Amino acid sequence: MTQIGMGTTSVLPRRLRDAFRLAAEAGFDGIEVMITSDRGTHDPSRLTALSEEFGMPVLSIHAPVLLFSSHVFGRNPLVKLRRSVELADALGATTVVVHPPYRWQRRSAALFVETVRRLSERYGMRIAVENMFPVTRGGIEHDPFAPGWNPGALDVDALTLDFSHAGMSGRSAADLAHEWGSRLQHVHLCDAACTEPGGALLDEHLVPGRGAQPVAEVLQGLADSGFAGHIIAEINTRACGRDDEQRVAWLRETLEFARSHTRVLH
């Protein structure tokens, strides 16, 4: 049965323990841990203890990608991926989310698909590559990812759909979901106000239903197709500041949105 979890980035700048606490308070089925410079995010003992304390299983691990975690697990993106898979395996998580390599990481880009396949087979792990977005500088659009921001071009078995990233790329998430078919096996649940190319470079991660992406349509389509992956809330609650009551309200709104549009899955 599909589980609906919460990504730890949904409660930033709150810390790791708060993420588990708030996920439990909001009623999620589990949690996705983004590996950051916080050592607790890559300490299996610490994560196991928090999981047991709050009854929140770790459903998935997100390989380190944020600017403040650029040196976590070293500099080699393939080593970062391997260590993320090892952490997920130690925790009993079934999925690792990873971004496609950058174009200037030529060796890693050349070995990326082979590495994903080898690690997936070795650990029995779903490694789901996430859609990203092009960047516009001086009115000229650049795609910093190899072979591109759309991981559908990669020969991999599993993909992660992020609705906010779809908005930044000027694409409808429904089009990406249709294009990827059964390879869509993991979801970062959020929304984006922009759906047109050339919009502001703003990775909004809105509460679903507050933007312009066809989030409900995509979730209903997944339900109809028998989707068996995880749906992970990945919203931006920084505007809540220290008001955790408001933060939990946004998280519950996100969870209810997911449940109301995936009734076939429950």
Backbone as numpy.savetxt, mean C-alpha at the origin, in Angstrom:
# Nx Ny Nz CAx CAy CAz Cx Cy Cz
-11.14 -15.50 3.06 -11.98 -14.31 3.06 -11.10 -13.06 3.06
-11.47 -12.09 2.26 -10.72 -10.84 2.21 -10.78 -10.13 3.56
-9.62 -9.64 4.00 -9.54 -8.88 5.24 -9.26 -7.41 4.92
-9.80 -6.54 5.76 -9.62 -5.10 5.59 -8.73 -4.61 6.71
-7.55 -4.17 6.35 -6.57 -3.73 7.34 -6.30 -2.24 7.26
-5.41 -1.79 8.13 -5.01 -0.38 8.16 -3.51 -0.28 8.02
-3.05 0.56 7.12 -1.63 0.81 6.99 -1.15 1.73 8.10
0.04 1.47 8.63 0.56 2.30 9.73 0.76 3.75 9.30
0.94 4.00 8.00 1.10 5.38 7.55 -0.19 6.18 7.70
-1.32 5.50 7.90 -2.60 6.18 8.06 -2.69 7.02 9.32
-1.79 6.80 10.27 -1.88 7.55 11.52 -0.66 8.42 11.77
0.23 8.55 10.78 1.37 9.45 10.96 0.88 10.86 11.27
1.53 11.58 12.19 2.84 11.28 12.80 2.77 10.46 14.08
1.65 9.81 14.34 1.58 8.92 15.49 2.59 7.78 15.33
3.05 7.23 16.45 4.09 6.21 16.43 3.50 4.81 16.26
4.39 3.81 16.26 3.99 2.44 15.92 2.96 1.87 16.88
3.18 2.03 18.17 2.22 1.47 19.13 0.85 2.10 18.96
0.85 3.41 18.70 -0.43 4.09 18.46 -1.14 3.53 17.24
-0.35 3.14 16.22 -0.96 2.59 15.01 -1.73 1.31 15.32
-1.12 0.42 16.08 -1.81 -0.81 16.45 -3.03 -0.51 17.31
-2.88 0.41 18.25 -3.99 0.76 19.14 -5.17 1.35 18.37
-4.87 2.29 17.47 -5.93 2.96 16.73 -6.58 2.03 15.71
-5.80 1.13 15.11 -6.37 0.15 14.19 -7.36 -0.75 14.91
-7.00 -1.16 16.11 -7.90 -2.00 16.90 -9.14 -1.22 17.31
-8.96 0.03 17.73 -10.09 0.85 18.16 -11.06 1.10 17.00
-10.53 1.26 15.81 -11.38 1.53 14.65 -12.09 0.27 14.16
-11.56 -0.92 14.50 -12.24 -2.16 14.15 -11.69 -2.90 12.94
-10.45 -2.59 12.52 -9.87 -3.26 11.37 -9.53 -4.72 11.69
-9.37 -5.51 10.63 -9.05 -6.93 10.78 -7.57 -7.16 11.07
-6.74 -6.20 10.73 -5.30 -6.36 10.91 -4.59 -5.11 10.45
-3.28 -5.23 10.22 -2.49 -4.04 9.95 -1.43 -4.31 8.89
-1.09 -3.27 8.12 0.06 -3.31 7.21 1.12 -2.40 7.79
2.32 -2.93 7.97 3.41 -2.17 8.57 4.31 -1.62 7.47
4.41 -0.31 7.43 5.38 0.35 6.56 6.72 0.38 7.29
7.74 -0.18 6.69 9.07 -0.17 7.30 9.65 1.23 7.18
10.03 1.80 8.32 10.59 3.15 8.37 11.86 3.14 9.21
12.35 4.35 9.52 13.53 4.46 10.37 13.23 4.10 11.82
11.95 3.97 12.18 11.57 3.48 13.50 11.95 2.01 13.59
12.88 1.69 14.43 13.40 0.31 14.48 12.31 -0.71 14.81
11.28 -0.26 15.51 10.20 -1.18 15.83 9.51 -1.73 14.61
9.52 -0.98 13.50 8.84 -1.43 12.29 9.57 -2.56 11.59
10.81 -2.83 11.97 11.49 -3.99 11.39 12.08 -4.90 12.46
11.46 -4.87 13.63 11.83 -5.77 14.73 10.70 -6.78 14.91
10.91 -8.04 14.50 9.82 -9.02 14.58 9.31 -9.25 16.00
10.20 -9.16 16.98 9.77 -9.35 18.37 8.83 -8.23 18.81
9.20 -7.01 18.48 8.37 -5.86 18.84 7.02 -5.91 18.13
7.04 -6.24 16.85 5.79 -6.30 16.08 4.90 -7.43 16.57
5.49 -8.56 16.93 4.71 -9.69 17.45 4.05 -9.31 18.77
4.81 -8.62 19.63 4.26 -8.21 20.92 3.08 -7.25 20.75
3.22 -6.29 19.84 2.13 -5.34 19.60 0.92 -6.03 18.98
1.19 -6.95 18.07 0.11 -7.70 17.43 -0.69 -8.47 18.46
0.00 -9.10 19.39 -0.68 -9.89 20.42 -1.39 -8.99 21.43
-0.77 -7.86 21.78 -1.37 -6.96 22.76 -2.71 -6.40 22.27
-2.77 -6.04 20.99 -3.96 -5.38 20.47 -4.83 -6.29 19.61
-4.44 -7.56 19.47 -5.22 -8.48 18.65 -5.28 -8.08 17.20
-4.18 -7.50 16.71 -4.09 -7.01 15.34 -3.01 -7.79 14.58
-3.39 -8.81 13.80 -2.38 -9.55 13.04 -1.74 -8.66 11.98
-0.47 -8.90 11.71 0.22 -8.19 10.63 -0.13 -8.91 9.33
-0.93 -8.26 8.51 -1.39 -8.85 7.26 -0.36 -8.71 6.16
0.34 -7.56 6.16 1.26 -7.27 5.07 2.36 -6.33 5.55
3.46 -6.35 4.81 4.60 -5.49 5.08 4.84 -4.64 3.84
5.10 -3.35 4.05 5.44 -2.45 2.94 6.94 -2.22 3.01
7.66 -2.60 1.96 9.10 -2.38 1.90 9.40 -0.91 2.08
10.56 -0.55 2.66 10.87 0.86 2.95 11.01 1.70 1.68
10.26 2.80 1.64 10.29 3.68 0.46 10.27 5.16 0.83
9.87 5.50 2.06 9.75 6.90 2.44 11.13 7.55 2.55
11.17 8.88 2.36 12.44 9.59 2.36 13.19 9.40 3.67
12.47 9.38 4.80 13.15 9.26 6.08 13.52 7.82 6.42
13.32 6.90 5.45 13.75 5.51 5.66 14.65 5.05 4.51
15.29 6.01 3.83 16.04 5.69 2.63 17.23 4.77 2.89
17.75 4.76 4.13 18.92 3.92 4.43 18.55 2.66 5.22
17.27 2.46 5.50 16.85 1.26 6.23 17.08 0.03 5.36
17.70 -0.98 5.93 18.05 -2.21 5.21 19.08 -1.95 4.11
19.87 -0.89 4.24 20.91 -0.61 3.26 20.42 0.24 2.10
21.23 0.31 1.05 20.91 1.16 -0.10 20.41 0.37 -1.31
20.70 -0.92 -1.34 20.32 -1.74 -2.49 18.83 -2.09 -2.40
18.01 -1.65 -3.36 16.56 -1.91 -3.29 16.21 -3.40 -3.31
17.04 -4.22 -3.91 16.74 -5.66 -3.94 17.02 -6.29 -2.57
18.03 -5.79 -1.88 18.29 -6.25 -0.51 17.15 -5.80 0.40
16.70 -4.56 0.21 15.56 -4.07 0.99 14.35 -4.97 0.81
14.11 -5.37 -0.43 12.97 -6.24 -0.72 13.15 -7.60 -0.05
14.33 -8.17 -0.17 14.57 -9.48 0.44 14.35 -9.42 1.95
14.89 -8.42 2.60 14.75 -8.33 4.05 13.30 -8.05 4.46
12.57 -7.34 3.62 11.14 -7.12 3.89 10.37 -8.42 3.81
10.71 -9.25 2.83 10.06 -10.56 2.69 10.41 -11.45 3.88
11.65 -11.40 4.31 12.05 -12.20 5.48 11.29 -11.76 6.72
11.10 -10.47 6.88 10.33 -9.97 8.03 8.88 -10.43 7.94
8.28 -10.30 6.76 6.90 -10.75 6.59 6.76 -12.23 6.90
7.72 -13.02 6.45 7.69 -14.45 6.70 7.77 -14.75 8.19
8.62 -14.02 8.91 8.77 -14.23 10.35 7.50 -13.89 11.11
6.70 -12.96 10.56 5.48 -12.51 11.23 4.23 -13.25 10.78
4.38 -14.09 9.77 3.21 -14.80 9.25 2.36 -13.96 8.32
2.90 -12.82 7.87 2.18 -12.00 6.89 2.25 -12.68 5.53
1.27 -12.43 4.69 1.21 -13.12 3.40 1.57 -12.25 2.21
1.74 -10.93 2.45 1.95 -10.01 1.33 3.05 -9.01 1.67
3.87 -8.70 0.66 4.83 -7.60 0.75 4.53 -6.65 -0.41
4.39 -5.38 -0.07 4.17 -4.34 -1.09 5.50 -3.68 -1.40
5.77 -3.49 -2.69 7.02 -2.86 -3.11 6.75 -1.92 -4.27
7.50 -0.83 -4.34 7.40 0.08 -5.47 8.32 -0.39 -6.58
8.02 -0.07 -7.83 8.94 -0.41 -8.91 10.24 0.37 -8.73
11.36 -0.14 -9.24 12.64 0.56 -9.09 12.68 1.85 -9.90
13.59 2.74 -9.49 13.81 3.96 -10.26 14.69 3.66 -11.48
14.57 4.48 -12.50 15.33 4.28 -13.73 16.83 4.32 -13.50
17.28 5.17 -12.57 18.72 5.29 -12.35 19.29 4.11 -11.55
18.42 3.27 -11.02 18.87 2.05 -10.34 18.94 0.93 -11.39
19.83 1.09 -12.34 19.81 0.24 -13.54 19.99 -1.24 -13.23
20.94 -1.58 -12.40 21.17 -3.00 -12.09 19.96 -3.60 -11.36
19.45 -2.87 -10.38 18.28 -3.34 -9.64 17.08 -3.47 -10.55
16.91 -2.50 -11.46 15.79 -2.56 -12.39 15.89 -3.77 -13.30
17.11 -4.08 -13.73 17.31 -5.22 -14.63 17.01 -6.55 -13.94
17.23 -6.59 -12.61 17.05 -7.84 -11.86 15.76 -7.88 -11.05
14.95 -6.83 -11.16 13.79 -6.69 -10.28 12.79 -7.83 -10.46
12.35 -8.08 -11.67 11.33 -9.11 -11.91 11.84 -10.47 -11.49
13.06 -10.78 -11.83 13.65 -12.07 -11.45 13.70 -12.21 -9.93
14.06 -11.11 -9.23 14.14 -11.15 -7.77 12.76 -11.33 -7.14
11.77 -10.62 -7.66 10.40 -10.77 -7.16 9.93 -12.21 -7.32
10.18 -12.78 -8.47 9.74 -14.15 -8.73 10.46 -15.14 -7.81
11.77 -14.98 -7.66 12.55 -15.91 -6.84 12.13 -15.85 -5.37
11.98 -14.63 -4.83 11.59 -14.50 -3.43 10.16 -14.98 -3.19
9.29 -14.71 -4.14 7.90 -15.15 -4.02 7.83 -16.67 -3.94
8.57 -17.33 -4.80 8.56 -18.79 -4.83 9.23 -19.38 -3.59
10.33 -18.78 -3.17 11.07 -19.31 -2.02 10.27 -19.23 -0.73
9.56 -18.11 -0.53 8.87 -17.87 0.73 7.36 -18.09 0.64
6.85 -18.41 -0.55 5.41 -18.54 -0.71 4.71 -17.24 -0.41
5.34 -16.14 -0.81 4.87 -14.79 -0.46 4.27 -14.09 -1.68
3.16 -13.39 -1.48 2.63 -12.51 -2.51 3.43 -11.20 -2.46
4.16 -10.90 -3.53 4.90 -9.65 -3.61 4.18 -8.78 -4.64
3.48 -7.78 -4.16 2.58 -6.99 -5.00 3.19 -5.63 -5.31
3.49 -5.40 -6.57 4.14 -4.16 -7.00 3.09 -3.06 -7.17
3.37 -1.90 -6.58 2.39 -0.81 -6.50 2.51 0.18 -7.65
1.37 0.66 -8.12 1.39 1.71 -9.15 1.90 3.03 -8.55
2.69 3.74 -9.35 3.23 5.02 -8.92 2.68 6.14 -9.80
3.50 7.10 -10.24 2.99 8.23 -11.01 4.15 8.97 -11.66
3.89 9.62 -12.79 4.93 10.45 -13.41 5.06 11.77 -12.65
6.15 12.47 -12.90 6.42 13.75 -12.26 6.58 14.81 -13.34
5.95 15.96 -13.16 6.05 17.04 -14.14 6.96 18.13 -13.60
7.98 18.46 -14.39 8.91 19.54 -14.03 9.02 20.48 -15.22
8.80 21.77 -14.95 8.91 22.75 -16.03 7.96 22.48 -17.17
6.81 21.91 -16.85 5.81 21.63 -17.87 6.07 20.37 -18.67
7.16 19.66 -18.33 7.51 18.43 -19.04 7.32 17.23 -18.10
6.63 16.22 -18.58 6.36 15.04 -17.76 7.51 14.05 -17.83
7.94 13.58 -16.67 9.01 12.60 -16.57 8.49 11.38 -15.80
8.88 10.22 -16.24 8.53 8.99 -15.53 9.81 8.46 -14.89
9.95 8.57 -13.57 11.20 8.17 -12.93 11.33 6.67 -12.67
10.29 5.90 -13.01 10.29 4.48 -12.67 10.60 3.61 -13.88
11.13 2.43 -13.60 11.51 1.49 -14.67 10.68 0.21 -14.56
10.03 -0.22 -15.65 9.99 0.43 -16.96 9.03 1.62 -17.02
8.25 1.83 -15.95 7.33 2.94 -15.90 6.55 2.92 -14.60
5.74 3.97 -14.39 4.97 4.06 -13.15 3.89 3.00 -13.06
3.44 2.47 -14.20 2.39 1.45 -14.23 3.03 0.07 -14.18
2.94 -0.64 -13.04 3.60 -1.94 -12.92 2.93 -3.02 -13.75
1.81 -2.70 -14.39 1.18 -3.67 -15.28 2.09 -4.08 -16.42
3.11 -3.26 -16.70 4.06 -3.58 -17.76 5.09 -4.61 -17.33
5.15 -4.89 -16.03 6.12 -5.85 -15.51 5.57 -7.27 -15.57
6.43 -8.24 -15.77 6.04 -9.64 -15.81 6.03 -10.20 -14.39
5.09 -9.70 -13.58 4.93 -10.15 -12.21 3.50 -10.62 -12.01
3.29 -11.43 -10.98 1.98 -12.05 -10.78 1.02 -11.23 -9.93
1.56 -10.30 -9.13 0.70 -9.58 -8.19 0.98 -8.08 -8.23
-0.10 -7.28 -8.18 0.00 -5.83 -8.25 -0.84 -5.20 -7.14
-0.38 -4.04 -6.66 -1.11 -3.25 -5.66 -1.69 -2.02 -6.32
-2.97 -1.77 -6.12 -3.63 -0.59 -6.67 -3.77 0.47 -5.58
-3.14 1.63 -5.81 -3.26 2.77 -4.91 -4.08 3.84 -5.63
-5.23 4.21 -5.07 -6.15 5.14 -5.71 -5.56 6.56 -5.78
-4.83 6.97 -4.76 -4.24 8.30 -4.78 -3.18 8.40 -5.86
-2.37 7.36 -6.02 -1.35 7.34 -7.06 -1.99 7.33 -8.45
-3.11 6.64 -8.57 -3.82 6.65 -9.86 -4.24 8.07 -10.21
-4.73 8.82 -9.21 -5.11 10.20 -9.44 -3.94 11.05 -9.88
-2.78 10.84 -9.27 -1.59 11.61 -9.63 -1.10 11.28 -11.03
-1.40 10.10 -11.51 -0.98 9.72 -12.85 -2.01 10.14 -13.90
-3.12 10.72 -13.44 -4.17 11.14 -14.37 -4.96 9.99 -14.95
-5.00 8.87 -14.23 -5.71 7.69 -14.70 -6.85 7.33 -13.76
-7.86 6.70 -14.29 -8.93 6.16 -13.47 -8.47 4.83 -12.90
-8.66 4.64 -11.61 -8.30 3.38 -10.99 -9.10 2.22 -11.59
-10.30 2.52 -12.08 -11.12 1.48 -12.70 -10.46 0.98 -13.98
-9.83 1.88 -14.73 -9.13 1.46 -15.95 -7.94 0.58 -15.61
-7.21 0.95 -14.57 -6.06 0.14 -14.16 -6.51 -1.24 -13.69
-7.58 -1.26 -12.89 -8.09 -2.53 -12.39 -8.51 -3.44 -13.55
-9.17 -2.87 -14.54 -9.59 -3.66 -15.71 -8.37 -4.16 -16.48
-7.39 -3.29 -16.65 -6.18 -3.65 -17.39 -5.41 -4.78 -16.70
-5.33 -4.73 -15.40 -4.53 -5.72 -14.66 -5.25 -7.05 -14.46
-6.56 -7.03 -14.41 -7.31 -8.27 -14.23 -6.98 -8.97 -12.93
-6.74 -10.27 -12.99 -6.52 -11.07 -11.79 -5.18 -10.79 -11.12
-4.32 -10.03 -11.77 -3.04 -9.69 -11.13 -3.22 -8.63 -10.04
-4.37 -7.95 -10.03 -4.67 -7.02 -8.94 -5.00 -7.83 -7.69
-4.06 -7.88 -6.76 -4.21 -8.75 -5.60 -4.06 -8.03 -4.26
-3.89 -6.71 -4.30 -3.73 -5.95 -3.06 -4.21 -4.53 -3.34
-4.85 -3.91 -2.35 -5.42 -2.58 -2.54 -4.98 -1.64 -1.42
-4.55 -0.44 -1.80 -4.35 0.65 -0.85 -5.56 1.56 -0.98
-6.43 1.49 0.01 -7.73 2.16 -0.05 -7.62 3.62 0.38
-7.95 4.51 -0.55 -7.92 5.95 -0.31 -8.65 6.60 -1.48
-8.45 7.88 -1.71 -9.10 8.57 -2.81 -8.22 9.73 -3.25
-8.57 10.34 -4.38 -7.82 11.48 -4.90 -8.78 12.42 -5.59
-8.56 13.73 -5.42 -9.44 14.71 -6.03 -9.17 14.85 -7.52
-7.91 14.63 -7.91 -7.53 14.85 -9.30 -7.62 13.56 -10.10
-8.18 13.65 -11.30 -8.24 12.48 -12.19 -7.73 12.81 -13.58
-7.18 14.01 -13.76 -6.73 14.43 -15.08 -5.22 14.61 -15.10
-4.57 14.29 -16.23 -3.13 14.53 -16.35 -2.81 16.01 -16.15
-1.63 16.26 -15.60 -1.20 17.64 -15.42 -1.74 18.30 -14.18
-2.40 17.53 -13.31 -2.91 18.10 -12.08 -1.79 18.37 -11.09
-2.14 18.96 -9.96 -1.13 19.27 -8.95 -0.49 17.99 -8.43
0.81 18.07 -8.19 1.53 16.91 -7.66 1.27 16.83 -6.16
0.19 16.21 -5.81 -0.23 16.14 -4.42 -0.78 14.75 -4.15
-0.03 13.98 -3.38 -0.43 12.61 -3.06 -1.40 12.68 -1.88
-2.69 12.85 -2.19 -3.65 13.25 -1.17 -4.04 12.15 -0.18
-4.25 10.95 -0.65 -4.69 9.84 0.20 -5.90 10.26 1.03
-6.93 10.72 0.33 -8.16 11.14 0.98 -8.94 9.94 1.51
-9.84 10.20 2.44 -10.80 9.18 2.85 -11.61 8.79 1.62
-11.80 7.49 1.36 -12.54 7.09 0.15 -13.95 7.66 0.14
-14.34 8.12 -1.06 -15.63 8.75 -1.21 -15.57 10.26 -1.14
-14.44 10.81 -0.73 -14.29 12.26 -0.64 -13.59 12.84 -1.86
-13.17 11.97 -2.78 -12.46 12.43 -3.96 -13.21 12.09 -5.23
-12.47 11.99 -6.33 -13.09 11.78 -7.64 -12.78 10.42 -8.24
-11.95 9.61 -7.58 -11.65 8.30 -8.12 -12.86 7.36 -7.93
-13.07 6.40 -8.85 -14.23 5.50 -8.76 -13.97 4.37 -7.77
-13.77 4.74 -6.52 -13.36 3.75 -5.51 -14.46 2.71 -5.29
-15.70 3.16 -5.13 -16.80 2.23 -4.90 -16.93 1.26 -6.07
-16.84 1.77 -7.28 -16.96 0.92 -8.47 -15.89 -0.17 -8.49
-14.66 0.21 -8.16 -13.57 -0.77 -8.17 -13.78 -1.83 -7.09
-14.15 -1.40 -5.89 -14.37 -2.36 -4.81 -15.51 -3.32 -5.14
-16.57 -2.80 -5.71 -17.70 -3.66 -6.08 -17.28 -4.65 -7.16
-16.45 -4.20 -8.09 -15.95 -5.10 -9.13 -15.09 -6.20 -8.54
-14.27 -5.86 -7.57 -13.44 -6.87 -6.92 -14.31 -7.88 -6.18
-15.32 -7.39 -5.49 -16.23 -8.29 -4.79 -16.89 -9.27 -5.75
-17.33 -8.76 -6.89 -17.99 -9.60 -7.88 -17.05 -10.64 -8.48
-15.75 -10.32 -8.50 -14.78 -11.24 -9.12 -14.20 -12.25 -8.14
-14.61 -12.17 -6.86 -14.09 -13.11 -5.88 -12.71 -12.76 -5.37
-12.39 -11.49 -5.34 -11.09 -11.00 -4.87 -10.73 -11.61 -3.53
-9.48 -12.10 -3.42 -9.07 -12.76 -2.18 -7.86 -12.09 -1.54
-7.49 -10.91 -2.03 -6.35 -10.20 -1.44 -6.78 -9.35 -0.25
-5.86 -8.51 0.22 -6.15 -7.61 1.33 -6.53 -6.22 0.81
-7.42 -5.57 1.53 -7.74 -4.16 1.29 -7.21 -3.39 2.48
-6.24 -2.50 2.23 -5.55 -1.80 3.31 -5.85 -0.31 3.24
-6.45 0.22 4.30 -6.69 1.66 4.38 -5.35 2.38 4.44
-5.16 3.33 3.52 -3.93 4.12 3.53 -4.33 5.58 3.29
-4.88 6.19 4.34 -5.36 7.56 4.25 -4.41 8.50 4.99
-4.53 9.79 4.69 -3.71 10.81 5.35 -4.54 11.48 6.44
-4.14 11.28 7.70 -4.87 11.88 8.82 -4.06 12.94 9.54
-3.01 13.46 8.89 -2.17 14.47 9.55 -2.98 15.69 9.97
-4.03 16.01 9.22 -4.85 17.17 9.56 -5.54 17.01 10.91
-5.61 15.79 11.41 -6.24 15.56 12.72 -5.33 15.99 13.87
-4.06 16.19 13.57 -3.14 16.61 14.62 -3.10 15.61 15.76
-3.34 16.08 16.96 -3.33 15.21 18.15 -4.73 14.71 18.50
-5.69 15.02 17.68 -7.08 14.65 17.94 -7.33 13.22 17.46
-7.05 12.24 18.30 -7.23 10.85 17.91 -8.69 10.46 17.79
-9.58 11.18 18.45 -11.01 10.91 18.28 -11.43 11.17 16.84
-10.95 12.30 16.29 -11.24 12.61 14.89 -10.54 11.62 13.96
-9.31 11.25 14.31 -8.56 10.30 13.49 -9.29 8.95 13.41
-9.77 8.47 14.52 -10.50 7.21 14.54 -11.80 7.33 13.76
-12.43 8.48 13.82 -13.67 8.69 13.05 -13.38 8.55 11.56
-12.28 9.12 11.08 -11.91 9.01 9.67 -11.58 7.55 9.32
-10.90 6.88 10.22 -10.56 5.47 9.97 -11.82 4.61 9.91
-12.75 4.85 10.81 -14.01 4.09 10.79 -14.82 4.39 9.54
-14.80 5.63 9.08 -15.48 5.99 7.85 -14.89 5.23 6.67
-13.56 5.10 6.67 -12.88 4.35 5.61 -13.23 2.88 5.67
-13.24 2.32 6.87 -13.56 0.91 7.04 -15.00 0.62 6.63
-15.92 1.47 7.02 -17.32 1.27 6.66 -17.53 1.39 5.16
-16.79 2.31 4.52 -16.87 2.45 3.07 -16.45 1.14 2.42
-15.35 0.57 2.89 -14.87 -0.69 2.32 -15.89 -1.81 2.52
-16.42 -1.90 3.70 -17.37 -2.98 3.99 -18.67 -2.81 3.20
-19.11 -1.57 3.05 -20.39 -1.35 2.37 -20.30 -1.66 0.89
-19.09 -1.62 0.31 -18.95 -1.88 -1.12 -18.32 -3.23 -1.44
-18.12 -4.04 -0.41 -17.57 -5.39 -0.64 -18.36 -6.42 0.14
-19.67 -6.24 0.20 -20.49 -7.14 1.01 -20.37 -8.60 0.58
-20.12 -8.83 -0.69 -19.95 -10.20 -1.16 -18.77 -10.88 -0.50
-17.81 -10.05 -0.05 -16.57 -10.61 0.51 -16.71 -10.97 1.97
-17.84 -10.62 2.63 -17.93 -10.81 4.07 -19.07 -11.73 4.45
